[in-house]
């Protein structure tokens, strides 16, 4: 009788353990990205959602498109829907702090991806590309393509995103080492292809003799390429990008883009979900620090054939 009771207790304990394990991997994980019309943010959302579902969660993807009010509303919805974690690409380094605070006050862990907020200790983790390293990598390749003298212009990303300044400063650190390279104009194009095209048109009209364009991301670079093609100048002006998007890779193959700096968004989006899962289960992400940098990779015509999936470069 005692043996039978013991077996029953063991079976009950095993069932309880199985139930607890299953319960841990239940619930809604909310993913909030910027704008999925950009392939970078589309990949970010798709990878995070797939990673969450693989771990047993349900997952939804929302987009704030850089608007902090929309972002705040999406956070409210995540709270109302009792999300077990939020994966957030913040809209604004300063303006998103309040939204993160709301989620934290509701007891929901927040993991930030791609962009940072200007306050530590709120998010459980902030996973971003090593933008300074990537910018130095890109600027060095840009000089190799353009040469060490001439006039060039820069397309700058959204000022509300710290990544824009970090990349621009990284470019500046490298390019100012070449006194015969002169930056004759810089325009904000908010990471957008259409704005990149229009700003490039304006800069080209004012500076028809440039020989280079350095861009904060691929979308702006692709807009610049379209404007240069329209002006019949694409053969004489070298363009560099940043992101590693599929369209940028196609432009490299076509000889229109000299390089792109690949951000490992597919890697850190998946890692963000794993850290959220770890925090839900153990109360810790398993990472050594809140802010985590992921090194970028250079894509040129020499290794472009190793690009095997959106934002993935095989070694």
mmCIF file of C-alpha atoms in Angstrom, residues 23 61 80 91 127 135 164 200-201 211 220 242 245 266 304 311:
data_model
loop_
_atom_site.group_PDB
_atom_site.id
_atom_site.type_symbol
_atom_site.label_atom_id
_atom_site.label_comp_id
_atom_site.label_asym_id
_atom_site.label_seq_id
_atom_site.Cartn_x
_atom_site.Cartn_y
_atom_site.Cartn_z
ATOM 1 C CA UNK A 23 2.361 27.179 -17.595
ATOM 2 C CA UNK A 61 3.169 42.483 -33.335
ATOM 3 C CA UNK A 80 -4.972 45.334 -20.626
ATOM 4 C CA UNK A 91 9.988 55.299 -30.619
ATOM 5 C CA UNK A 127 19.805 44.814 -27.006
ATOM 6 C CA UNK A 135 29.855 53.074 -38.450
ATOM 7 C CA UNK A 164 21.414 58.319 -35.854
ATOM 8 C CA UNK A 200 19.366 63.902 -52.239
ATOM 9 C CA UNK A 201 17.765 65.831 -55.078
ATOM 10 C CA UNK A 211 31.557 62.078 -55.603
ATOM 11 C CA UNK A 220 17.845 56.613 -47.274
ATOM 12 C CA UNK A 242 23.742 50.697 -43.208
ATOM 13 C CA UNK A 245 18.460 44.948 -46.072
ATOM 14 C CA UNK A 266 17.614 38.623 -36.676
ATOM 15 C CA UNK A 304 27.330 39.390 -50.937
ATOM 16 C CA UNK A 311 19.671 40.331 -42.373
#
